[in-house]
Amino acid sequence: MSFWELFSIILYLLYLAIAIYASIIIIYRKLDPIKSLSWIVVMLMLPYVGLFLYLFFGQNYRKRKIFNRKGVRDERVRRIFANNQLKHLRTNPSYLPGNLKPYKKLIMLNLRSSRSTLGTNSDIEIYFHGKDALDAMFSSISGAKQHIHFQSYIIDDDIVGNKLKNLLIEKAKEGVEVRVIFDDVGCWGLSSEYKSDLTKNGIELLNFSPVRILTPTSKFNYRNHRKILVVDGTIGFIGGVNIADRYYNGGNFTEWRDTHIKIIGESVASMQSSFLLDRYFIINRQFNKRKKYYPMPVSEEFFSLEPGNKNIHCQIITSGPDSDWASIMQCYFAAISKAKKNIYIITPYFTPNESILNAIKIAALGGVEVSIMLSEKSDTSIAHWCTMSYATELLEAGVKVFLYSKGFNHSKVISIDGQFCIVGSANLDNRSLDYNFEITGIIYNAGVAQSIEDQFIKDSEKCKPLASSKWAKRSRSNQIKESFARLLSPLI
């Protein structure tokens, strides 16, 4: 036996020992059984590579507190307000107005899991196309007087990206405080010149969790997928729209559908605190003078207001490896479980955990009309095949599946019974629900929810309904692609 043969055997045995040890750790940590099995299969099928993938993508930092925000002033304030609202909800049966009483448990869940205070807002506007959302954001930025806090997963150095850059520079020259947070992976191709143009004009530009090839860290799996714009602490935007030409004009797709919301009111304070907490993670520094960033704090007496078009109640929910609970996943689960008549869901990527998948199937089997809209074509092949691997069990449960065929539908929305809805940055996939920093809003207003449902019906005219009989006859090669992609679902 040659030296290299002996070396190969020793190396393989060493890998096998480490893989077995890692498998024991996976089982010991009591993860989701499907996820645990998937990781074990990946390690066995992809020697060396599989172990590397687990070490960098399979860790759960929510429990290990790698990202810690306890003790931060903004977090303490959130906790105080949430606890005060919880106290009133427990002790005063008449505290909630009539239209919110059916959602008391859901509201309390979000208060406990995410410290998501319930705010009253004078206006919430929905944008169903990236062009409209971006135009509205640019308009709000142009009107800023004190500060602009902008955060995006993707910023491209293209026409839309440069329009944003020029607007921010213009406002900074006027004396407006401008801060920008971008994700290092999402903005991987953003040029140094673009960044330099911002910083040399007095704009605070912060890179979330930089990736360094020579000093790899498993933190790079935890990306900041939030899209936030706060202007003067009174106007806020969240949703699915990033900063790139394709969100404005469709790019390589015929059309790029998305959903974004603008909020004016108390809930903007929750968006602000999310931005400032992310800023703290990056530079480990807080503001001493905070009042100007919170001109519309949540009032303890807002529940006394009567519901109406100009009193729209909303909770802003954040989730990520810094949170004690998978708050957005829990909110999705509770909302779906609460449905009595219908559920409308739009998501570009559908790789849910077992809890969400079962909630959807149980609702459909129980007589709730469940409609899910996916994109016929995706911007990521592996995500597309993994998404389609769930179609069979959805159809068997009676879920109506629509494939958006005019372009790409990047929206992340859920509407329940035409009474309340959820809009934000979080997809119904493992990455959004377990790994990413995400933000979403749950809006308790029938008018807003009905707008979401009306748009779903309009979108369905651009869809191909997925029929069980036709789906069962899809090619064997597609079924194989789906099966292999499903094994990689923990990574997607």
CSV table of C-alpha atoms in Angstrom, one decimal:
chain,number,residue,atom,x,y,z
A,1,MET,CA,0.0,0.0,0.0
A,2,SER,CA,1.4,3.3,-1.0
A,3,PHE,CA,1.7,6.4,1.2
A,4,TRP,CA,-1.0,8.2,-0.7
A,5,GLU,CA,-3.4,5.2,-0.5
A,6,LEU,CA,-2.8,5.0,3.3
A,7,PHE,CA,-3.2,8.8,3.6
A,8,SER,CA,-6.6,8.7,1.7
A,9,ILE,CA,-7.9,5.9,4.0
A,10,ILE,CA,-6.9,7.8,7.1
A,11,LEU,CA,-8.4,11.0,5.8
A,12,TYR,CA,-11.7,9.3,4.9
A,13,LEU,CA,-11.8,7.5,8.3
A,14,LEU,CA,-11.2,10.9,10.0
A,15,TYR,CA,-14.0,12.5,7.9
A,16,LEU,CA,-16.3,9.6,8.8
A,17,ALA,CA,-15.6,10.0,12.5
A,18,ILE,CA,-16.3,13.7,12.3
A,19,ALA,CA,-19.4,13.2,10.2
A,20,ILE,CA,-20.8,10.6,12.7
A,21,TYR,CA,-20.0,13.0,15.6
A,22,ALA,CA,-21.7,15.9,13.8
A,23,SER,CA,-24.7,13.6,13.2
A,24,ILE,CA,-24.9,12.8,16.9
A,25,ILE,CA,-24.8,16.5,17.6
A,26,ILE,CA,-27.6,17.2,15.1
A,27,ILE,CA,-29.8,14.5,16.8
A,28,TYR,CA,-28.8,15.7,20.3
A,29,ARG,CA,-29.9,19.3,19.5
A,30,LYS,CA,-33.4,18.0,18.7
A,31,LEU,CA,-33.9,20.0,15.5
A,32,ASP,CA,-36.8,19.5,13.2
A,33,PRO,CA,-36.7,15.8,12.3
A,34,ILE,CA,-36.9,16.5,8.6
A,35,LYS,CA,-34.2,19.1,8.8
A,36,SER,CA,-32.0,16.8,10.9
A,37,LEU,CA,-32.3,13.9,8.4
A,38,SER,CA,-31.6,16.2,5.5
A,39,TRP,CA,-28.4,17.4,7.0
A,40,ILE,CA,-27.3,13.8,7.7
A,41,VAL,CA,-28.1,12.8,4.2
A,42,VAL,CA,-26.2,15.8,2.8
A,43,MET,CA,-23.1,14.9,4.8
A,44,LEU,CA,-23.2,11.2,3.7
A,45,MET,CA,-23.9,12.0,0.0
A,46,LEU,CA,-21.3,14.8,-0.2
A,47,PRO,CA,-18.2,13.8,1.6
A,48,TYR,CA,-16.2,16.7,3.0
A,49,VAL,CA,-18.4,19.2,1.2
A,50,GLY,CA,-21.5,18.1,3.2
A,51,LEU,CA,-19.7,18.6,6.5
A,52,PHE,CA,-18.4,22.0,5.4
A,53,LEU,CA,-22.0,23.0,4.5
A,54,TYR,CA,-23.3,21.9,7.8
A,55,LEU,CA,-20.7,23.8,9.8
A,56,PHE,CA,-21.3,27.0,7.9
A,57,PHE,CA,-25.1,26.7,7.2
A,58,GLY,CA,-26.6,24.3,9.7
A,59,GLN,CA,-25.9,26.0,13.0
A,60,ASN,CA,-28.6,27.6,15.1
A,61,TYR,CA,-27.4,30.9,16.4
A,62,ARG,CA,-30.8,31.9,17.8
A,63,LYS,CA,-30.2,29.5,20.7
A,64,ARG,CA,-26.4,30.2,21.0
A,65,LYS,CA,-26.9,34.0,21.2
A,66,ILE,CA,-24.1,34.8,18.8
A,67,PHE,CA,-26.1,37.9,17.9
A,68,ASN,CA,-27.1,39.5,21.2
A,69,ARG,CA,-29.1,42.7,21.6
A,70,LYS,CA,-30.0,42.5,25.3
A,71,GLY,CA,-29.0,45.6,27.2
A,72,VAL,CA,-29.4,47.8,24.2
A,73,ARG,CA,-31.5,50.9,25.0
A,74,ASP,CA,-33.8,50.5,22.0
A,75,GLU,CA,-34.4,46.9,22.9
A,76,ARG,CA,-35.2,47.8,26.5
A,77,VAL,CA,-37.7,50.4,25.4
A,78,ARG,CA,-39.4,47.9,23.1
A,79,ARG,CA,-39.6,45.5,26.0
A,80,ILE,CA,-41.1,48.1,28.3
A,81,PHE,CA,-43.8,49.1,25.8
A,82,ALA,CA,-44.7,45.5,25.0
A,83,ASN,CA,-44.9,44.5,28.7
A,84,ASN,CA,-47.2,47.5,29.3
A,85,GLN,CA,-49.5,46.6,26.5
A,86,LEU,CA,-49.5,42.9,27.7
A,87,LYS,CA,-50.4,44.1,31.2
A,88,HIS,CA,-53.4,46.1,29.9
A,89,LEU,CA,-54.6,43.2,27.7
A,90,ARG,CA,-54.5,40.8,30.6
A,91,THR,CA,-56.3,43.1,33.1
A,92,ASN,CA,-58.7,45.2,31.1
A,93,PRO,CA,-61.2,43.2,28.9
A,94,SER,CA,-62.4,46.5,27.3
A,95,TYR,CA,-58.9,47.6,26.3
A,96,LEU,CA,-59.1,46.4,22.7
A,97,PRO,CA,-61.7,48.0,20.4
A,98,GLY,CA,-64.3,45.7,19.0
A,99,ASN,CA,-62.7,45.0,15.7
A,100,LEU,CA,-59.5,43.8,17.3
A,101,LYS,CA,-61.0,41.5,20.0
A,102,PRO,CA,-61.0,38.4,17.7
A,103,TYR,CA,-57.2,38.8,17.4
A,104,LYS,CA,-56.3,39.2,21.0
A,105,LYS,CA,-54.3,36.0,21.2
A,106,LEU,CA,-52.4,36.8,18.0
A,107,ILE,CA,-51.6,40.3,19.2
A,108,MET,CA,-50.4,38.9,22.6
A,109,LEU,CA,-48.3,36.3,20.8
A,110,ASN,CA,-46.5,39.0,18.8
A,111,LEU,CA,-46.0,41.1,21.9
A,112,ARG,CA,-44.4,38.2,23.7
A,113,SER,CA,-42.3,36.7,21.0
A,114,SER,CA,-41.1,39.9,19.2
A,115,ARG,CA,-42.0,42.8,21.5
A,116,SER,CA,-44.1,43.9,18.6
A,117,THR,CA,-46.2,46.8,20.0
A,118,LEU,CA,-49.5,47.4,18.5
A,119,GLY,CA,-49.6,50.9,16.9
A,120,THR,CA,-52.3,53.1,15.5
A,121,ASN,CA,-51.6,54.5,12.1
A,122,SER,CA,-53.2,57.3,10.1
A,123,ASP,CA,-52.5,55.8,6.8
A,124,ILE,CA,-51.1,52.6,5.2
A,125,GLU,CA,-50.6,52.6,1.4
A,126,ILE,CA,-49.9,49.4,-0.6
A,127,TYR,CA,-47.8,49.2,-3.7
A,128,PHE,CA,-48.2,46.2,-6.0
A,129,HIS,CA,-45.4,47.0,-8.4
A,130,GLY,CA,-41.8,47.8,-7.7
A,131,LYS,CA,-41.9,51.0,-9.9
A,132,ASP,CA,-44.7,52.5,-7.8
A,133,ALA,CA,-43.0,51.6,-4.5
A,134,LEU,CA,-39.6,52.9,-5.6
A,135,ASP,CA,-41.2,56.2,-6.9
A,136,ALA,CA,-43.0,56.6,-3.6
A,137,MET,CA,-39.8,55.9,-1.6
A,138,PHE,CA,-37.8,58.4,-3.7
A,139,SER,CA,-40.5,61.0,-3.2
A,140,SER,CA,-40.4,60.5,0.6
A,141,ILE,CA,-36.6,60.7,0.6
A,142,SER,CA,-36.8,64.0,-1.4
A,143,GLY,CA,-39.0,65.4,1.3
A,144,ALA,CA,-36.8,64.5,4.3
A,145,LYS,CA,-36.0,67.3,6.7
A,146,GLN,CA,-34.1,65.6,9.6
A,147,HIS,CA,-33.0,62.1,8.8
A,148,ILE,CA,-33.1,59.2,6.4
A,149,HIS,CA,-32.5,55.6,7.5
A,150,PHE,CA,-32.4,53.2,4.6
A,151,GLN,CA,-31.7,49.5,4.7
A,152,SER,CA,-31.8,47.0,1.8
A,153,TYR,CA,-30.6,43.5,1.1
A,154,ILE,CA,-29.7,44.3,-2.5
A,155,ILE,CA,-28.4,47.6,-3.9
A,156,ASP,CA,-27.2,47.4,-7.5
A,157,ASP,CA,-25.0,50.0,-9.2
A,158,ASP,CA,-27.5,50.5,-12.0
A,159,ILE,CA,-30.0,53.2,-13.0
A,160,VAL,CA,-32.2,52.7,-10.0
A,161,GLY,CA,-29.3,52.3,-7.6
A,162,ASN,CA,-27.7,55.5,-8.9
A,163,LYS,CA,-30.9,57.4,-8.6
A,164,LEU,CA,-31.0,56.4,-4.9
A,165,LYS,CA,-27.3,57.3,-4.5
A,166,ASN,CA,-27.8,60.8,-6.0
A,167,LEU,CA,-30.9,61.5,-4.0
A,168,LEU,CA,-29.2,60.5,-0.7
A,169,ILE,CA,-26.1,62.6,-1.5
A,170,GLU,CA,-28.4,65.6,-2.4
A,171,LYS,CA,-30.2,65.3,1.0
A,172,ALA,CA,-26.9,64.9,2.9
A,173,LYS,CA,-25.6,68.1,1.3
A,174,GLU,CA,-28.8,69.8,2.6
A,175,GLY,CA,-27.8,68.8,6.1
A,176,VAL,CA,-30.1,65.8,6.5
A,177,GLU,CA,-28.6,62.9,8.5
A,178,VAL,CA,-28.4,59.9,6.1
A,179,ARG,CA,-27.6,56.3,7.2
A,180,VAL,CA,-27.6,53.3,5.0
A,181,ILE,CA,-27.2,49.6,5.9
A,182,PHE,CA,-26.6,47.0,3.2
A,183,ASP,CA,-26.0,43.3,3.4
A,184,ASP,CA,-22.6,42.1,2.2
A,185,VAL,CA,-23.9,39.0,0.3
A,186,GLY,CA,-26.8,40.7,-1.3
A,187,CYS,CA,-24.6,43.6,-2.4
A,188,TRP,CA,-21.7,41.5,-3.3
A,189,GLY,CA,-21.2,43.2,-6.7
A,190,LEU,CA,-21.7,46.8,-5.4
A,191,SER,CA,-18.7,48.8,-6.6
A,192,SER,CA,-16.2,50.5,-4.3
A,193,GLU,CA,-16.8,53.7,-6.2
A,194,TYR,CA,-20.5,53.6,-5.4
A,195,LYS,CA,-19.8,53.2,-1.7
A,196,SER,CA,-17.1,55.8,-1.8
A,197,ASP,CA,-19.4,58.3,-3.4
A,198,LEU,CA,-21.8,57.9,-0.4
A,199,THR,CA,-19.2,58.0,2.4
A,200,LYS,CA,-17.2,61.0,1.1
A,201,ASN,CA,-20.5,63.0,1.1
A,202,GLY,CA,-21.1,62.4,4.8
A,203,ILE,CA,-23.4,59.4,4.6
A,204,GLU,CA,-23.0,56.7,7.2
A,205,LEU,CA,-22.7,53.5,5.2
A,206,LEU,CA,-22.7,50.3,7.2
A,207,ASN,CA,-21.9,46.8,5.9
A,208,PHE,CA,-23.9,44.0,7.7
A,209,SER,CA,-21.8,40.9,8.5
A,210,PRO,CA,-19.0,41.3,6.0
A,211,VAL,CA,-17.8,38.1,4.3
A,212,ARG,CA,-14.1,37.5,4.2
A,213,ILE,CA,-12.8,34.6,2.2
A,214,LEU,CA,-9.5,34.3,4.1
A,215,THR,CA,-11.3,34.4,7.5
A,216,PRO,CA,-14.5,32.5,7.0
A,217,THR,CA,-17.1,32.5,9.7
A,218,SER,CA,-20.4,30.6,10.0
A,219,LYS,CA,-22.1,33.9,10.7
A,220,PHE,CA,-22.1,34.6,7.0
A,221,ASN,CA,-25.1,32.2,6.7
A,222,TYR,CA,-27.2,34.7,8.6
A,223,ARG,CA,-28.0,37.5,6.2
A,224,ASN,CA,-30.0,40.7,6.7
A,225,HIS,CA,-32.9,40.4,4.3
A,226,ARG,CA,-34.8,43.4,5.7
A,227,LYS,CA,-35.9,46.3,3.5
A,228,ILE,CA,-36.6,49.4,5.6
A,229,LEU,CA,-36.9,53.1,4.9
A,230,VAL,CA,-37.7,55.5,7.7
A,231,VAL,CA,-37.9,59.2,6.9
A,232,ASP,CA,-37.9,61.7,9.8
A,233,GLY,CA,-39.3,59.0,12.1
A,234,THR,CA,-42.8,59.6,10.8
A,235,ILE,CA,-42.9,57.7,7.4
A,236,GLY,CA,-41.8,54.1,7.0
A,237,PHE,CA,-41.6,51.6,4.2
A,238,ILE,CA,-41.2,47.8,4.4
A,239,GLY,CA,-41.8,44.9,1.9
A,240,GLY,CA,-40.1,42.9,-0.8
A,241,VAL,CA,-38.6,45.6,-3.0
A,242,ASN,CA,-34.8,45.9,-3.3
A,243,ILE,CA,-32.8,48.6,-5.1
A,244,ALA,CA,-32.2,47.3,-8.6
A,245,ASP,CA,-33.4,47.9,-12.2
A,246,ARG,CA,-35.3,44.6,-12.3
A,247,TYR,CA,-37.5,45.7,-9.4
A,248,TYR,CA,-38.4,48.7,-11.5
A,249,ASN,CA,-38.7,47.4,-15.1
A,250,GLY,CA,-38.7,43.6,-14.8
A,251,GLY,CA,-35.2,43.0,-15.9
A,252,ASN,CA,-34.9,39.6,-17.6
A,253,PHE,CA,-38.6,38.9,-16.8
A,254,THR,CA,-41.6,40.2,-18.6
A,255,GLU,CA,-42.8,41.7,-15.4
A,256,TRP,CA,-41.5,41.8,-11.8
A,257,ARG,CA,-44.5,41.9,-9.4
A,258,ASP,CA,-43.8,42.8,-5.8
A,259,THR,CA,-45.6,44.2,-2.8
A,260,HIS,CA,-44.4,47.0,-0.5
A,261,ILE,CA,-46.2,49.2,2.1
A,262,LYS,CA,-45.9,52.7,3.3
A,263,ILE,CA,-47.0,53.5,6.9
A,264,ILE,CA,-47.6,56.8,8.5
A,265,GLY,CA,-48.2,56.5,12.2
A,266,GLU,CA,-47.0,54.9,15.5
A,267,SER,CA,-45.8,51.7,13.8
A,268,VAL,CA,-42.9,53.6,12.2
A,269,ALA,CA,-41.3,53.6,15.7
A,270,SER,CA,-41.0,49.8,15.4
A,271,MET,CA,-39.3,50.1,12.0
A,272,GLN,CA,-36.9,52.7,13.5
A,273,SER,CA,-35.9,50.5,16.4
A,274,SER,CA,-35.3,47.6,14.1
A,275,PHE,CA,-32.9,49.8,12.0
A,276,LEU,CA,-31.1,51.2,15.0
A,277,LEU,CA,-30.7,47.7,16.5
A,278,ASP,CA,-29.1,46.5,13.3
A,279,ARG,CA,-26.9,49.6,13.3
A,280,TYR,CA,-25.8,48.8,16.9
A,281,PHE,CA,-24.8,45.2,15.8
A,282,ILE,CA,-22.5,46.7,13.2
A,283,ILE,CA,-20.8,49.5,15.1
A,284,ASN,CA,-21.7,48.7,18.8
A,285,ARG,CA,-22.7,52.3,19.4
A,286,GLN,CA,-26.0,53.9,20.4
A,287,PHE,CA,-27.4,57.4,20.2
A,288,ASN,CA,-27.4,59.5,23.3
A,289,LYS,CA,-30.2,61.8,22.0
A,290,ARG,CA,-32.9,59.6,20.7
A,291,LYS,CA,-36.1,61.7,20.8
A,292,LYS,CA,-35.7,63.1,17.3
A,293,TYR,CA,-35.7,59.5,16.0
A,294,TYR,CA,-39.0,58.7,17.8
A,295,PRO,CA,-41.3,61.7,17.2
A,296,MET,CA,-44.4,59.3,17.2
A,297,PRO,CA,-43.9,56.8,20.1
A,298,VAL,CA,-46.6,54.3,20.8
A,299,SER,CA,-49.2,55.6,23.2
A,300,GLU,CA,-50.6,53.3,25.9
A,301,GLU,CA,-54.0,54.9,25.3
A,302,PHE,CA,-54.3,54.3,21.6
A,303,PHE,CA,-56.7,51.5,22.1
A,304,SER,CA,-59.4,54.0,23.1
A,305,LEU,CA,-59.5,55.2,19.4
A,306,GLU,CA,-62.4,53.9,17.4
A,307,PRO,CA,-61.5,51.9,14.3
A,308,GLY,CA,-61.8,53.6,11.0
A,309,ASN,CA,-60.0,54.2,7.8
A,310,LYS,CA,-57.6,56.6,9.5
A,311,ASN,CA,-57.0,54.4,12.6
A,312,ILE,CA,-55.3,51.3,11.1
A,313,HIS,CA,-53.8,49.0,13.7
A,314,CYS,CA,-50.5,47.2,12.9
A,315,GLN,CA,-47.7,45.3,14.5
A,316,ILE,CA,-44.2,45.3,13.0
A,317,ILE,CA,-42.6,41.9,13.7
A,318,THR,CA,-38.9,41.3,13.4
A,319,SER,CA,-37.1,37.9,13.5
A,320,GLY,CA,-33.6,36.6,13.2
A,321,PRO,CA,-30.8,34.9,15.0
A,322,ASP,CA,-30.8,37.7,17.5
A,323,SER,CA,-34.4,37.0,18.7
A,324,ASP,CA,-35.5,34.5,21.4
A,325,TRP,CA,-38.2,33.0,19.2
A,326,ALA,CA,-38.8,32.4,15.5
A,327,SER,CA,-41.3,35.3,15.7
A,328,ILE,CA,-42.3,35.6,12.1
A,329,MET,CA,-42.7,31.9,11.7
A,330,GLN,CA,-44.9,31.8,14.8
A,331,CYS,CA,-47.0,34.7,13.5
A,332,TYR,CA,-47.5,32.9,10.1
A,333,PHE,CA,-48.5,29.7,11.9
A,334,ALA,CA,-50.9,31.4,14.2
A,335,ALA,CA,-52.5,33.5,11.4
A,336,ILE,CA,-52.9,30.5,9.1
A,337,SER,CA,-54.4,28.5,12.0
A,338,LYS,CA,-56.9,31.3,12.7
A,339,ALA,CA,-58.5,31.2,9.2
A,340,LYS,CA,-62.2,30.3,9.0
A,341,LYS,CA,-63.0,31.0,5.3
A,342,ASN,CA,-60.0,31.6,3.1
A,343,ILE,CA,-56.3,32.1,3.0
A,344,TYR,CA,-54.4,33.8,0.2
A,345,ILE,CA,-50.6,33.4,0.1
A,346,ILE,CA,-48.1,34.7,-2.4
A,347,THR,CA,-44.4,33.7,-2.0
A,348,PRO,CA,-41.6,33.4,-4.6
A,349,TYR,CA,-39.9,30.6,-2.7
A,350,PHE,CA,-41.9,27.9,-0.8
A,351,THR,CA,-39.8,25.6,1.3
A,352,PRO,CA,-41.6,25.7,4.6
A,353,ASN,CA,-40.8,23.8,7.8
A,354,GLU,CA,-43.2,21.1,8.9
A,355,SER,CA,-45.2,23.4,11.2
A,356,ILE,CA,-46.1,25.8,8.5
A,357,LEU,CA,-46.7,23.1,5.9
A,358,ASN,CA,-49.0,21.2,8.3
A,359,ALA,CA,-50.9,24.4,9.2
A,360,ILE,CA,-51.6,25.0,5.5
A,361,LYS,CA,-52.7,21.4,4.8
A,362,ILE,CA,-54.8,21.2,8.0
A,363,ALA,CA,-56.6,24.5,7.1
A,364,ALA,CA,-57.4,23.2,3.6
A,365,LEU,CA,-58.5,19.7,4.8
A,366,GLY,CA,-60.7,21.5,7.4
A,367,GLY,CA,-62.7,23.3,4.7
A,368,VAL,CA,-60.8,26.6,4.5
A,369,GLU,CA,-60.2,27.7,0.9
A,370,VAL,CA,-56.4,28.0,0.6
A,371,SER,CA,-54.9,29.6,-2.5
A,372,ILE,CA,-51.1,29.8,-2.9
A,373,MET,CA,-49.4,31.7,-5.8
A,374,LEU,CA,-45.9,30.7,-6.8
A,375,SER,CA,-43.9,31.8,-9.8
A,376,GLU,CA,-43.7,29.5,-12.8
A,377,LYS,CA,-40.1,30.6,-13.4
A,378,SER,CA,-37.7,31.6,-10.6
A,379,ASP,CA,-34.5,33.7,-10.5
A,380,THR,CA,-32.9,30.6,-8.8
A,381,SER,CA,-33.2,27.1,-10.3
A,382,ILE,CA,-32.5,25.1,-7.2
A,383,ALA,CA,-35.2,27.2,-5.3
A,384,HIS,CA,-37.7,26.6,-8.1
A,385,TRP,CA,-37.3,22.8,-8.0
A,386,CYS,CA,-37.4,22.7,-4.3
A,387,THR,CA,-40.6,24.9,-4.3
A,388,MET,CA,-42.3,22.6,-6.8
A,389,SER,CA,-41.4,19.5,-4.7
A,390,TYR,CA,-44.2,20.6,-2.3
A,391,ALA,CA,-46.9,20.9,-5.0
A,392,THR,CA,-48.1,17.3,-4.8
A,393,GLU,CA,-48.9,17.3,-1.1
A,394,LEU,CA,-50.5,20.8,-1.3
A,395,LEU,CA,-52.8,19.6,-4.2
A,396,GLU,CA,-53.7,16.4,-2.3
A,397,ALA,CA,-54.8,18.5,0.7
A,398,GLY,CA,-57.1,20.6,-1.5
A,399,VAL,CA,-54.9,23.7,-1.8
A,400,LYS,CA,-55.3,25.7,-5.0
A,401,VAL,CA,-51.9,26.3,-6.5
A,402,PHE,CA,-51.4,29.1,-9.1
A,403,LEU,CA,-48.2,29.5,-11.1
A,404,TYR,CA,-47.6,33.1,-12.0
A,405,SER,CA,-46.5,33.0,-15.7
A,406,LYS,CA,-46.3,36.6,-16.9
A,407,GLY,CA,-43.1,37.2,-15.1
A,408,PHE,CA,-41.8,36.8,-11.6
A,409,ASN,CA,-43.9,37.5,-8.5
A,410,HIS,CA,-41.6,38.4,-5.7
A,411,SER,CA,-44.3,39.4,-3.2
A,412,LYS,CA,-44.4,38.0,0.3
A,413,VAL,CA,-48.0,38.4,1.5
A,414,ILE,CA,-50.7,36.5,3.4
A,415,SER,CA,-54.4,37.5,3.7
A,416,ILE,CA,-56.8,35.8,6.1
A,417,ASP,CA,-60.6,35.9,5.7
A,418,GLY,CA,-60.4,39.4,4.2
A,419,GLN,CA,-59.9,40.8,7.7
A,420,PHE,CA,-56.2,41.0,8.3
A,421,CYS,CA,-53.0,40.5,6.3
A,422,ILE,CA,-49.2,40.2,6.5
A,423,VAL,CA,-46.8,42.0,4.2
A,424,GLY,CA,-43.0,42.1,4.5
A,425,SER,CA,-39.6,40.7,3.5
A,426,ALA,CA,-40.0,37.1,4.8
A,427,ASN,CA,-40.6,34.3,2.3
A,428,LEU,CA,-42.2,31.0,3.3
A,429,ASP,CA,-38.9,29.3,3.2
A,430,ASN,CA,-36.3,27.9,5.7
A,431,ARG,CA,-33.9,30.8,5.1
A,432,SER,CA,-36.4,33.5,6.0
A,433,LEU,CA,-38.1,31.6,8.8
A,434,ASP,CA,-35.0,30.3,10.5
A,435,TYR,CA,-31.8,32.1,9.4
A,436,ASN,CA,-32.3,35.6,8.0
A,437,PHE,CA,-33.0,38.9,9.7
A,438,GLU,CA,-36.5,39.7,8.5
A,439,ILE,CA,-39.2,42.3,9.1
A,440,THR,CA,-42.9,42.1,8.3
A,441,GLY,CA,-46.1,43.9,9.3
A,442,ILE,CA,-49.4,42.3,10.3
A,443,ILE,CA,-52.2,44.7,9.5
A,444,TYR,CA,-55.6,44.4,11.3
A,445,ASN,CA,-57.7,46.1,8.8
A,446,ALA,CA,-60.4,44.7,6.4
A,447,GLY,CA,-59.9,47.3,3.8
A,448,VAL,CA,-56.1,46.6,3.5
A,449,ALA,CA,-56.7,42.9,3.5
A,450,GLN,CA,-59.3,43.1,0.8
A,451,SER,CA,-56.9,45.1,-1.4
A,452,ILE,CA,-54.4,42.2,-1.0
A,453,GLU,CA,-57.1,39.7,-2.0
A,454,ASP,CA,-58.3,41.8,-4.9
A,455,GLN,CA,-54.7,42.0,-6.2
A,456,PHE,CA,-54.4,38.2,-5.8
A,457,ILE,CA,-57.5,37.7,-8.0
A,458,LYS,CA,-56.0,40.1,-10.6
A,459,ASP,CA,-52.7,38.2,-10.6
A,460,SER,CA,-54.5,34.9,-10.9
A,461,GLU,CA,-55.5,36.0,-14.4
A,462,LYS,CA,-51.8,35.9,-15.3
A,463,CYS,CA,-51.4,32.4,-13.8
A,464,LYS,CA,-51.7,28.8,-14.8
A,465,PRO,CA,-53.7,26.9,-12.3
A,466,LEU,CA,-51.9,23.7,-11.3
A,467,ALA,CA,-54.2,20.7,-11.9
A,468,SER,CA,-53.5,17.5,-10.0
A,469,SER,CA,-54.1,15.3,-13.1
A,470,LYS,CA,-51.7,17.3,-15.2
A,471,TRP,CA,-49.1,17.6,-12.4
A,472,ALA,CA,-49.0,13.9,-11.9
A,473,LYS,CA,-48.0,13.5,-15.6
A,474,ARG,CA,-44.9,15.7,-15.3
A,475,SER,CA,-41.6,14.2,-16.6
A,476,ARG,CA,-39.5,11.8,-14.7
A,477,SER,CA,-36.5,14.1,-15.0
A,478,ASN,CA,-38.5,16.9,-13.3
A,479,GLN,CA,-39.5,14.6,-10.4
A,480,ILE,CA,-35.8,13.7,-9.9
A,481,LYS,CA,-34.8,17.3,-9.9
A,482,GLU,CA,-37.5,18.0,-7.3
A,483,SER,CA,-36.4,15.1,-5.1
A,484,PHE,CA,-32.7,16.2,-5.1
A,485,ALA,CA,-33.6,19.8,-4.5
A,486,ARG,CA,-35.8,18.8,-1.6
A,487,LEU,CA,-32.8,17.2,0.1
A,488,LEU,CA,-31.1,20.6,0.0
A,489,SER,CA,-34.1,22.5,1.5
A,490,PRO,CA,-32.3,23.3,4.7
A,491,LEU,CA,-29.9,25.4,2.7
A,492,ILE,CA,-32.6,27.3,0.7
